[in-house]
Short mmCIF file of C-alpha atoms and ligand atoms in Angstrom, two decimals:
data_model
loop_
_atom_site.label_atom_id
_atom_site.label_comp_id
_atom_site.label_asym_id
_atom_site.label_seq_id
_atom_site.Cartn_x
_atom_site.Cartn_y
_atom_site.Cartn_z
CA MET A 595 19.75 -3.66 30.47
CA ASN A 596 22.75 -1.31 30.16
CA SER A 597 22.10 1.98 30.18
CA GLU A 598 23.75 3.20 26.98
CA LEU A 599 21.21 0.62 25.51
CA THR A 600 18.44 2.13 27.30
CA SER A 601 19.18 5.70 26.52
CA ALA A 602 19.53 4.72 22.55
CA LEU A 603 16.13 3.20 22.83
CA GLU A 604 14.65 6.20 24.40
CA GLU A 605 16.25 8.46 21.72
CA ILE A 606 14.28 6.39 19.17
CA ALA A 607 11.59 6.67 21.07
CA ASN A 608 11.41 10.28 21.34
CA ALA A 609 12.22 10.41 17.75
CA PHE A 610 9.60 8.38 16.25
CA ALA A 611 6.67 9.61 19.09
CA VAL A 612 3.20 10.71 17.31
CA ASP A 613 1.63 13.02 19.38
CA LYS A 614 -1.58 15.06 19.23
CA ALA A 615 -0.08 18.29 18.31
CA PHE A 616 1.75 16.28 15.80
CA LEU A 617 -1.33 14.67 14.31
CA ALA A 618 -3.13 17.57 14.02
CA LYS A 619 -0.57 19.71 12.02
CA ALA A 620 0.02 16.61 9.83
CA THR A 621 -4.05 16.28 9.28
CA ASN A 622 -3.81 19.98 8.22
CA HIS A 623 -0.91 19.83 5.86
CA PHE A 624 -2.79 16.56 4.20
CA LEU A 625 -5.73 18.83 3.47
CA VAL A 626 -3.92 21.77 2.04
CA SER A 627 -1.63 18.78 -0.31
CA MET A 628 -4.88 17.26 -1.46
CA ASP A 629 -5.80 20.79 -3.03
CA VAL A 630 -2.42 21.37 -4.23
CA GLY A 631 -2.35 17.99 -5.96
CA LEU A 632 -5.90 18.58 -7.46
CA ALA A 633 -4.64 21.86 -9.40
CA ASN A 634 -1.94 21.31 -10.29
CA GLU A 635 0.06 18.52 -13.07
CA VAL A 636 1.99 15.88 -11.80
CA SER A 637 5.41 17.29 -12.07
CA THR A 638 7.65 17.88 -8.91
CA ARG A 639 7.81 15.64 -5.94
CA GLY A 640 6.45 18.50 -3.80
CA TYR A 641 2.93 17.38 -3.67
CA MET A 642 0.70 14.69 -3.79
CA PRO A 643 -0.17 13.43 -7.32
CA MET A 644 -3.79 13.59 -6.05
CA ILE A 645 -4.30 11.30 -9.60
CA PRO A 646 -7.60 11.60 -11.64
CA THR A 647 -8.93 8.02 -12.79
CA TYR A 648 -11.56 8.62 -14.98
CA VAL A 649 -13.97 6.34 -12.73
CA THR A 650 -16.83 8.92 -12.25
CA SER A 651 -19.00 6.78 -9.96
CA ILE A 652 -19.07 3.56 -7.84
CA PRO A 653 -20.82 0.68 -7.72
CA THR A 654 -24.16 0.10 -5.66
CA GLY A 655 -23.83 -3.63 -5.79
CA LYS A 656 -26.45 -4.24 -8.21
CA GLU A 657 -23.94 -4.72 -11.26
CA HIS A 658 -23.74 -8.07 -13.61
CA GLY A 659 -22.07 -10.24 -15.99
CA LEU A 660 -18.35 -11.93 -16.04
CA TYR A 661 -15.02 -9.60 -15.67
CA LEU A 662 -11.35 -10.30 -15.72
CA ALA A 663 -8.83 -8.73 -13.63
CA ALA A 664 -5.17 -8.52 -13.36
CA ASP A 665 -3.28 -7.16 -10.57
CA LEU A 666 0.62 -6.00 -10.93
CA GLY A 667 1.76 -4.00 -8.14
CA GLY A 668 3.89 -5.86 -5.69
CA THR A 669 5.35 -9.15 -4.64
CA ASN A 670 2.94 -11.19 -6.32
CA PHE A 671 0.63 -10.90 -9.64
CA ARG A 672 -2.61 -11.70 -9.49
CA VAL A 673 -5.37 -12.95 -11.79
CA CYS A 674 -8.99 -13.45 -11.28
CA SER A 675 -12.45 -13.40 -12.83
CA ILE A 676 -15.47 -12.22 -11.44
CA ASN A 677 -19.07 -12.93 -12.21
CA LEU A 678 -21.37 -10.24 -10.42
CA ARG A 679 -24.78 -11.70 -9.48
CA GLY A 680 -26.35 -7.63 -8.83
CA ASP A 681 -26.63 -8.55 -4.98
CA ASN A 682 -23.29 -7.22 -3.68
CA THR A 683 -22.21 -10.92 -3.95
CA PHE A 684 -20.28 -12.51 -6.76
CA ASP A 685 -18.15 -15.47 -8.07
CA LEU A 686 -14.40 -15.53 -7.98
CA LYS A 687 -11.76 -17.36 -9.48
CA GLN A 688 -8.29 -16.29 -8.83
CA SER A 689 -4.47 -17.42 -9.08
CA LYS A 690 -1.47 -15.59 -7.94
CA PHE A 691 1.88 -15.56 -9.46
CA PRO A 692 5.10 -14.81 -7.41
CA VAL A 693 6.71 -11.89 -9.66
CA PRO A 694 10.49 -13.06 -10.16
CA VAL A 695 12.70 -10.39 -8.77
CA GLU A 696 15.19 -10.74 -11.80
CA LEU A 697 12.02 -9.27 -13.78
CA MET A 698 11.64 -6.42 -11.64
CA LYS A 699 14.97 -4.81 -12.10
CA GLY A 700 17.79 -4.22 -14.56
CA ASN A 701 15.29 -5.86 -16.80
CA THR A 702 13.12 -4.82 -19.75
CA SER A 703 9.40 -4.02 -19.33
CA ASP A 704 8.57 -6.46 -22.32
CA ALA A 705 10.03 -9.55 -20.18
CA LEU A 706 8.01 -8.16 -17.10
CA PHE A 707 4.38 -8.16 -19.53
CA SER A 708 5.43 -11.15 -21.59
CA PHE A 709 5.71 -12.63 -18.27
CA VAL A 710 2.15 -11.81 -16.91
CA ALA A 711 0.47 -12.48 -20.40
CA SER A 712 1.85 -16.02 -20.05
CA LYS A 713 0.04 -15.88 -16.61
CA ILE A 714 -3.06 -14.75 -18.05
CA GLU A 715 -2.90 -17.58 -20.65
CA ILE A 716 -2.43 -20.08 -17.99
CA PHE A 717 -5.02 -18.78 -15.71
CA LEU A 718 -7.61 -18.92 -19.06
CA ASN A 719 -6.71 -22.57 -19.49
CA ASP A 720 -7.27 -23.22 -16.11
CA HIS A 721 -10.58 -21.72 -15.20
CA HIS A 722 -12.46 -20.62 -18.64
CA ASP A 723 -11.39 -23.13 -21.34
CA ASP A 724 -15.08 -23.50 -22.01
CA LEU A 725 -15.57 -19.77 -23.21
CA ASP A 726 -17.32 -19.75 -26.57
CA GLU A 727 -14.74 -18.25 -29.26
CA SER A 728 -16.67 -15.17 -30.02
CA VAL A 729 -16.66 -13.79 -26.70
CA THR A 730 -13.94 -11.42 -26.13
CA LEU A 731 -13.62 -10.76 -22.30
CA LYS A 732 -13.28 -7.43 -20.72
CA MET A 733 -10.53 -6.97 -18.07
CA GLY A 734 -9.52 -4.16 -16.19
CA LEU A 735 -5.36 -3.74 -15.17
CA THR A 736 -4.75 -2.71 -11.54
CA PHE A 737 -1.51 -1.53 -11.96
CA SER A 738 0.03 -0.22 -8.42
CA PHE A 739 2.52 2.51 -9.48
CA PRO A 740 2.17 6.20 -10.36
CA VAL A 741 0.70 6.33 -13.46
CA GLU A 742 -0.42 9.32 -15.64
CA GLN A 743 -3.68 8.71 -16.50
CA THR A 744 -5.48 10.40 -19.88
CA ALA A 745 -8.66 8.22 -19.91
CA ILE A 746 -10.10 5.03 -18.43
CA ASP A 747 -7.88 2.96 -20.76
CA ARG A 748 -4.49 5.10 -20.69
CA GLY A 749 -2.02 5.57 -18.26
CA LYS A 750 1.44 6.75 -18.78
CA LEU A 751 4.21 5.48 -16.25
CA ILE A 752 5.41 8.46 -14.01
CA ARG A 753 8.16 6.31 -12.03
CA TRP A 754 8.69 2.83 -10.45
CA THR A 755 8.31 2.35 -6.63
CA LYS A 756 8.45 -0.33 -4.36
CA GLY A 757 11.29 -1.88 -5.51
CA PHE A 758 10.62 -2.19 -9.20
CA ASP A 759 12.97 -0.41 -11.69
CA LEU A 760 12.51 -1.32 -15.52
CA PRO A 761 13.75 2.02 -16.72
CA ASP A 762 12.45 1.60 -20.47
CA CYS A 763 8.87 1.43 -19.31
CA VAL A 764 8.96 4.81 -17.82
CA GLY A 765 6.76 7.30 -19.67
CA ARG A 766 5.11 4.89 -21.76
CA ASP A 767 1.56 3.74 -21.89
CA VAL A 768 1.26 0.46 -20.07
CA VAL A 769 -1.97 -0.80 -21.17
CA ASP A 770 -0.89 -0.50 -24.47
CA ILE A 771 2.50 -2.70 -23.67
CA PHE A 772 0.13 -5.13 -21.89
CA GLN A 773 -2.51 -5.62 -24.84
CA ARG A 774 0.43 -5.97 -27.15
CA HIS A 775 1.69 -8.97 -25.45
CA LEU A 776 -1.80 -10.50 -25.17
CA ASP A 777 -2.68 -10.13 -28.40
CA ALA A 778 0.88 -11.84 -29.42
CA LEU A 779 -0.54 -14.67 -27.30
CA LYS A 780 -4.12 -14.32 -29.09
CA LEU A 781 -5.81 -14.38 -25.89
CA PRO A 782 -9.43 -13.28 -26.15
CA VAL A 783 -8.92 -10.28 -23.81
CA ALA A 784 -9.68 -6.84 -24.35
CA VAL A 785 -8.06 -4.37 -21.56
CA ILE A 786 -10.54 -1.80 -21.43
CA ALA A 787 -9.77 -0.23 -17.89
CA LEU A 788 -6.72 1.15 -15.70
CA ALA A 789 -7.32 0.76 -11.95
CA ASN A 790 -5.00 1.21 -9.20
CA ASP A 791 -5.15 -1.26 -6.60
CA THR A 792 -6.35 1.24 -3.96
CA VAL A 793 -9.30 2.54 -6.35
CA GLY A 794 -9.80 -1.32 -6.76
CA THR A 795 -10.11 -1.66 -3.37
CA LEU A 796 -12.93 1.28 -3.15
CA LEU A 797 -14.89 -0.18 -5.56
CA SER A 798 -14.87 -3.44 -4.22
CA ARG A 799 -15.86 -2.49 -1.29
CA SER A 800 -18.70 -0.39 -2.29
CA TYR A 801 -20.08 -3.17 -4.40
CA SER A 802 -19.78 -5.62 -1.59
CA ASN A 803 -21.14 -3.22 1.15
CA ASP A 804 -24.51 -3.86 1.73
CA SER A 805 -25.25 -0.22 3.50
CA SER A 806 -29.07 -1.78 4.89
CA LYS A 807 -26.83 -4.20 6.70
CA THR A 808 -23.87 -2.39 7.73
CA ASN A 809 -25.30 0.75 8.37
CA SER A 810 -22.00 2.68 6.74
CA ASN A 811 -21.12 4.29 3.34
CA THR A 812 -17.09 3.07 1.61
CA VAL A 813 -15.76 6.15 1.42
CA ILE A 814 -12.26 5.56 1.06
CA GLY A 815 -10.16 2.46 -0.29
CA ALA A 816 -6.68 2.10 1.18
CA ILE A 817 -3.82 -0.35 1.04
CA PHE A 818 -1.26 -1.07 3.49
CA GLY A 819 0.67 -3.94 2.30
CA THR A 820 4.16 -3.35 0.33
CA GLY A 821 3.20 0.11 -0.35
CA THR A 822 0.35 2.51 1.21
CA ASN A 823 -1.75 4.63 -1.08
CA GLY A 824 -5.51 5.69 -0.90
CA ALA A 825 -9.01 6.63 -2.91
CA TYR A 826 -12.02 8.56 -2.45
CA LEU A 827 -14.72 10.04 -4.82
CA GLU A 828 -13.88 13.60 -4.98
CA THR A 829 -16.80 16.61 -6.36
CA ILE A 830 -15.98 17.38 -10.12
CA GLU A 831 -15.74 21.02 -9.04
CA ASN A 832 -12.58 20.53 -6.91
CA ILE A 833 -10.26 19.07 -9.59
CA PRO A 834 -9.40 22.16 -11.37
CA LYS A 835 -6.48 20.23 -13.23
CA ILE A 836 -9.07 18.18 -15.41
CA GLU A 837 -9.93 19.38 -18.34
CA HIS A 838 -14.08 19.59 -17.75
CA LYS A 839 -14.94 20.09 -21.74
CA PHE A 840 -14.16 16.41 -21.74
CA LEU A 841 -16.26 14.75 -19.43
CA PRO A 842 -19.93 13.36 -19.81
CA LYS A 843 -21.85 16.77 -19.10
CA ASN A 844 -23.81 15.00 -16.11
CA THR A 845 -20.19 14.04 -14.46
CA THR A 846 -20.35 15.00 -10.87
CA GLY A 847 -17.54 13.22 -9.11
CA MET A 848 -14.56 11.20 -10.07
CA VAL A 849 -11.91 8.67 -8.03
CA ILE A 850 -9.05 10.27 -6.92
CA ASN A 851 -6.14 8.32 -6.88
CA THR A 852 -3.98 10.20 -3.58
CA GLU A 853 -0.87 8.58 -4.10
CA TRP A 854 -0.57 9.35 -0.04
CA GLY A 855 2.72 7.49 0.04
CA SER A 856 4.11 10.80 -1.70
CA PHE A 857 2.74 12.88 0.92
CA ASP A 858 5.21 15.41 2.70
CA ASN A 859 8.09 14.28 0.36
CA THR A 860 9.53 17.79 1.08
CA LEU A 861 9.59 16.69 5.11
CA GLU A 862 7.68 19.58 6.47
CA VAL A 863 5.84 18.01 9.12
CA LEU A 864 6.89 14.17 8.86
CA HIS A 865 10.02 13.10 11.36
CA ALA A 866 13.60 13.37 9.58
CA THR A 867 15.44 11.07 11.36
CA LYS A 868 18.56 9.95 10.42
CA TRP A 869 17.09 6.20 10.19
CA ASP A 870 14.53 7.47 7.74
CA ALA A 871 16.87 9.22 5.54
CA ALA A 872 19.49 5.62 5.43
CA VAL A 873 16.48 3.98 4.38
CA ASP A 874 15.63 6.22 1.81
CA LYS A 875 19.22 6.35 0.36
CA GLU A 876 18.95 2.47 -0.57
CA THR A 877 15.90 2.80 -2.15
CA SER A 878 15.40 3.70 -6.20
CA ASN A 879 13.14 6.18 -5.69
CA LYS A 880 14.85 8.02 -3.34
CA GLY A 881 13.70 11.40 -1.94
CA TYR A 882 9.93 10.17 -2.69
CA HIS A 883 7.08 8.43 -1.30
CA LEU A 884 8.87 9.56 2.15
CA PHE A 885 5.55 8.86 4.38
CA GLU A 886 5.04 5.30 2.68
CA LYS A 887 8.87 4.66 3.65
CA ARG A 888 7.60 5.11 7.23
CA ILE A 889 4.61 2.83 6.82
CA SER A 890 4.37 0.05 4.59
CA GLY A 891 5.39 -3.52 4.75
CA MET A 892 8.35 -2.99 2.68
CA PHE A 893 9.88 -0.86 4.62
CA LEU A 894 9.07 -1.71 8.15
CA GLY A 895 11.58 -4.68 8.43
CA GLU A 896 14.14 -2.46 6.44
CA LEU A 897 13.88 0.22 9.62
CA LEU A 898 14.31 -2.14 12.17
CA ARG A 899 17.44 -3.34 10.57
CA VAL A 900 18.89 -0.08 9.81
CA ILE A 901 18.65 1.11 13.29
CA LEU A 902 19.88 -2.52 14.70
CA MET A 903 23.32 -1.43 12.39
CA ASP A 904 23.52 1.60 13.81
CA PHE A 905 23.28 0.30 17.84
CA PHE A 906 25.91 -2.28 16.33
CA ASN A 907 28.40 0.30 14.87
CA ARG A 908 28.01 2.25 18.20
CA GLY A 909 28.83 -0.76 20.47
CA LEU A 910 25.47 -1.27 21.77
CA VAL A 911 24.28 -4.98 20.19
CA PHE A 912 26.01 -7.93 18.79
CA GLN A 913 29.33 -7.70 20.11
CA ASP A 914 30.40 -10.53 21.08
CA LEU A 915 28.47 -12.29 17.99
CA TYR A 916 30.80 -10.41 15.82
CA LYS A 917 33.83 -11.44 17.71
CA SER A 918 32.83 -15.04 17.55
CA ARG A 919 32.11 -14.90 13.84
CA ASP A 920 35.62 -13.83 12.35
CA ASN A 921 34.48 -9.92 12.54
CA THR A 922 31.31 -10.79 10.47
CA LEU A 923 27.83 -10.43 11.20
CA PRO A 924 24.80 -12.40 9.33
CA HIS A 925 24.05 -11.27 6.08
CA ARG A 926 20.65 -10.81 6.39
CA LEU A 927 21.45 -7.80 9.00
CA THR A 928 24.06 -6.29 6.81
CA GLU A 929 22.09 -6.70 3.30
CA PRO A 930 19.18 -4.34 3.06
CA PHE A 931 15.62 -4.98 2.56
CA LEU A 932 16.01 -9.40 3.46
CA LEU A 933 14.31 -8.32 7.08
CA SER A 934 10.59 -8.94 6.31
CA SER A 935 7.82 -7.15 8.20
CA LYS A 936 6.29 -10.37 8.74
CA ILE A 937 9.04 -11.36 11.00
CA LEU A 938 8.52 -8.09 13.19
CA SER A 939 4.68 -9.24 13.27
CA TYR A 940 5.67 -12.22 15.44
CA LEU A 941 8.59 -10.38 17.74
CA GLU A 942 5.88 -7.87 18.49
CA ILE A 943 3.71 -9.84 20.69
CA ASP A 944 6.34 -12.64 22.00
CA ASP A 945 5.54 -13.17 25.29
CA SER A 946 7.46 -16.18 26.04
CA THR A 947 9.84 -16.77 28.44
CA GLU A 948 12.93 -14.73 27.82
CA LEU A 949 11.77 -14.29 24.39
CA LYS A 950 12.49 -17.54 23.36
CA MET A 951 10.37 -17.16 20.62
CA SER A 952 11.91 -13.93 19.28
CA GLU A 953 15.21 -15.93 19.97
CA LEU A 954 13.91 -18.80 17.82
CA LEU A 955 12.83 -16.92 15.14
CA MET A 956 15.66 -14.88 14.64
CA GLU A 957 18.10 -18.07 14.48
CA ASN A 958 15.71 -19.48 11.77
CA GLU A 959 14.68 -16.57 9.55
CA LEU A 960 17.76 -14.44 10.54
CA ARG A 961 20.56 -16.61 11.44
CA LEU A 962 21.02 -14.08 13.95
CA PRO A 963 21.68 -15.48 17.50
CA THR A 964 20.62 -13.08 20.07
CA THR A 965 21.06 -12.36 23.98
CA TYR A 966 18.22 -11.72 25.78
CA GLU A 967 18.89 -7.75 26.48
CA GLU A 968 19.44 -7.65 22.71
CA ARG A 969 15.93 -9.43 22.23
CA GLN A 970 14.25 -7.13 24.40
CA ALA A 971 15.78 -3.96 22.92
CA ILE A 972 14.69 -5.64 19.35
CA GLN A 973 11.21 -5.91 20.59
CA ARG A 974 10.82 -2.41 21.63
CA LEU A 975 12.35 -1.03 18.61
CA THR A 976 9.70 -3.25 16.81
CA ARG A 977 7.15 -1.44 18.77
CA ILE A 978 8.18 1.68 18.39
CA ILE A 979 8.35 1.36 14.71
CA SER A 980 5.31 -0.43 14.18
CA SER A 981 3.06 2.31 16.56
CA ARG A 982 4.07 5.14 14.55
CA ALA A 983 3.53 3.28 11.06
CA ALA A 984 0.04 2.76 12.66
CA SER A 985 -0.69 6.14 13.93
CA LEU A 986 0.61 7.73 10.57
CA SER A 987 -1.91 5.81 8.76
CA ALA A 988 -4.60 8.15 10.54
CA ILE A 989 -3.47 10.94 9.16
CA PRO A 990 -4.80 10.29 5.60
CA ILE A 991 -7.98 8.70 6.78
CA ALA A 992 -8.97 11.78 9.02
CA ALA A 993 -7.93 14.05 5.84
CA ILE A 994 -10.35 12.76 3.68
CA VAL A 995 -13.11 12.32 6.27
CA THR A 996 -12.76 15.81 7.40
CA ARG A 997 -13.11 16.55 3.78
CA VAL A 998 -15.98 14.48 2.45
CA LYS A 999 -17.98 14.50 5.97
CA ASP A 1000 -20.10 17.53 4.62
CA GLN A 1001 -21.79 15.42 1.58
CA TYR A 1002 -22.82 12.75 4.15
CA ALA A 1003 -24.23 15.29 6.77
CA ASP A 1004 -27.98 14.09 6.00
CA ASP A 1005 -26.89 10.48 6.15
CA ASP A 1006 -27.42 9.02 9.54
CA LYS A 1007 -24.51 5.93 8.20
CA ASP A 1008 -21.12 5.71 9.81
CA PHE A 1009 -18.06 6.00 7.81
CA GLU A 1010 -15.91 2.78 6.58
CA VAL A 1011 -12.85 2.41 4.72
CA GLY A 1012 -12.08 -0.77 2.85
CA CYS A 1013 -8.72 -2.23 3.41
CA ASP A 1014 -6.26 -4.02 1.93
CA GLY A 1015 -2.98 -5.16 2.38
CA SER A 1016 -1.02 -7.80 4.86
CA LEU A 1017 0.16 -5.38 7.14
CA ILE A 1018 -3.28 -3.87 8.21
CA GLU A 1019 -5.02 -7.59 7.94
CA PHE A 1020 -2.11 -9.37 9.37
CA TYR A 1021 0.01 -6.91 11.62
CA PRO A 1022 -0.88 -7.90 15.32
CA GLY A 1023 -2.88 -4.52 16.87
CA PHE A 1024 -1.93 -1.86 13.61
CA LYS A 1025 -5.61 -1.88 12.72
CA GLN A 1026 -6.48 -0.65 16.44
CA LYS A 1027 -3.38 1.93 16.65
CA VAL A 1028 -4.87 3.47 13.32
CA LEU A 1029 -8.37 3.74 15.07
CA ASP A 1030 -7.09 5.06 18.25
CA ALA A 1031 -4.71 7.66 16.35
CA PHE A 1032 -7.85 8.51 14.47
CA GLU A 1033 -9.70 9.36 17.86
CA VAL A 1034 -7.29 11.66 18.70
CA ILE A 1035 -7.37 13.67 15.64
CA ASN A 1036 -11.08 13.24 15.91
CA PRO A 1037 -12.62 14.89 12.24
CA LEU A 1038 -16.29 13.47 13.53
CA GLN A 1039 -16.33 15.45 16.49
CA GLY A 1040 -19.73 16.82 16.69
CA THR A 1041 -21.49 13.78 14.85
CA ASN A 1042 -22.65 10.53 15.72
CA LYS A 1043 -20.89 8.90 13.47
CA LYS A 1044 -18.05 6.04 13.92
CA LEU A 1045 -15.10 4.96 11.40
CA HIS A 1046 -14.60 1.31 10.46
CA LEU A 1047 -11.76 0.06 9.14
CA ARG A 1048 -13.17 -3.13 6.81
CA ILE A 1049 -11.03 -5.77 5.43
CA ALA A 1050 -11.80 -6.04 1.43
CA LYS A 1051 -10.16 -9.23 1.12
CA ASP A 1052 -8.37 -9.10 -2.38
CA GLY A 1053 -10.06 -6.10 -3.33
CA SER A 1054 -7.67 -4.75 -5.75
CA GLY A 1055 -8.33 -7.64 -8.14
CA VAL A 1056 -12.03 -7.53 -8.19
CA GLY A 1057 -12.27 -3.80 -7.78
CA ALA A 1058 -10.16 -3.69 -11.34
CA ALA A 1059 -12.84 -6.24 -12.70
CA LEU A 1060 -15.49 -3.42 -11.34
CA CYS A 1061 -13.66 -0.48 -13.18
CA ALA A 1062 -14.36 -2.88 -16.41
CA CYS A 1063 -17.60 -3.09 -15.92
CA MET A 1064 -18.42 0.31 -15.34
CA VAL A 1065 -16.90 1.43 -18.52
P1 LIG B 1829 1.19 -6.52 -2.01
O1 LIG B 1829 0.63 -4.79 -1.09
O2 LIG B 1829 2.83 -6.64 -2.73
O3 LIG B 1829 0.13 -6.90 -3.36
P2 LIG B 1829 0.78 -7.84 0.67
O4 LIG B 1829 -0.77 -6.83 0.88
O5 LIG B 1829 0.81 -8.89 0.91
O6 LIG B 1829 1.14 -7.87 -1.08
O7 LIG B 1829 1.75 -7.17 1.19
C1 LIG B 1829 3.10 -7.63 0.99
C2 LIG B 1829 3.73 -7.22 2.31
O8 LIG B 1829 3.44 -7.03 3.53
C3 LIG B 1829 5.59 -7.40 2.39
O9 LIG B 1829 6.23 -6.22 2.81
C4 LIG B 1829 5.15 -8.10 3.69
O10 LIG B 1829 6.75 -8.14 4.08
C5 LIG B 1829 4.64 -7.91 4.63
N1 LIG B 1829 3.59 -8.99 5.27
C6 LIG B 1829 3.56 -9.99 5.26
N2 LIG B 1829 2.54 -10.46 5.67
C7 LIG B 1829 2.95 -9.67 7.09
C8 LIG B 1829 2.43 -10.07 8.30
N3 LIG B 1829 1.84 -11.14 8.94
N4 LIG B 1829 2.63 -8.76 8.97
C9 LIG B 1829 3.10 -7.88 8.86
N5 LIG B 1829 3.39 -7.63 7.54
C10 LIG B 1829 3.37 -8.54 6.81
#
């Protein structure tokens, strides 16, 4: 490899490096940010929202009944019904519909919610056409965007993230809009709970986790998919911003939706590299969710693309290709967000001779012919980007474990994180790298406990139904 390219790669490796001192500092900063967020109303981008969800307990696994859930929060819209059996198990029926890109931005919220209501009608016709006419099904809506929630079934959208941008919806109650579109279709559905995918993941894993068998308590629900976020149960006295007088007397805790994607938006500890800044500049929520933009599925491919374009502009890669194409590059390289993180998951582990598999993949998926040297650089970059993402992902987990561990001091069970999202489930080695960084921070030092990351498959949908069940 030529020396200029080698040193450019070294520069990136250094800028993206995550060492022990950084992890410790960032975990402390996360802990401070949690308290600031719990004390302050959501108003500036300076701190994590730490949103009270009005979910005051977590399922035990003994709950019963038929409930619906809808999940809107990213690439796909999901609908499901669950029949809880009361023994940590349930019957699940579900359907998944891709959200058309033209409904995500440059359109109205009515167009989006009318689309999702029509998909619920299809779901009910397909799976529950035998329902008694008098039955109204209770539904939990998982709406995975920052929402200011004032009750279990009331929440105003604070801002869109993850590529959605429908300005008329900001500041409005999303349950109200959704219910109007369900009523317009005369569907026997009452939306009685607003959940977040991350809250749903916590609830669904808590329901399914038979702790007598797993010897672990579920303490966090976490998402590593298009975006990243997490939820945990906080002691009620530690949430100064909530109006305690409106809560039932015996309330001892409340699930907090941290919105940890917004951790350190002011970049006090996170790496502030020019490539991260370039990715942020392309997003509709510029300056927000900067932690998420270093970690989640929507952004890893984009980080690689931005770095490759930088290398191209510095004359380090794709020069011959450019000349051979009448001074152009393939549009999937020049246009933002067309390089999917899924591709990185294949590049990461390619061990074929001269990286031939990557060559084929980039030809097919990106229409991008590459030299062996370019592929070596691309694989190195892929590993640098994904390793940083996984290491950063350990920070919120370690901070929350530090915060709640005293509550479990007399309990001999391990800690478990219920995880959902393609990145944590499918990206090779991602989960292990999160665990490795957690070990470096080592918040369980001095105990015999371990941390487990367990996949809560489609947990967000099941969890929203569980929210409806617990109202
Ligand atoms: P969502 O978070 O939208 O509900 P997912 O959990 O499936 O849905 O996450 C989708 C994101 O994960 C996309 O950004 C996609 O690029 C990424 N992704 C999908 N498959 C993989 C994979 N095998 N490896 C890494 N990332 C993936």
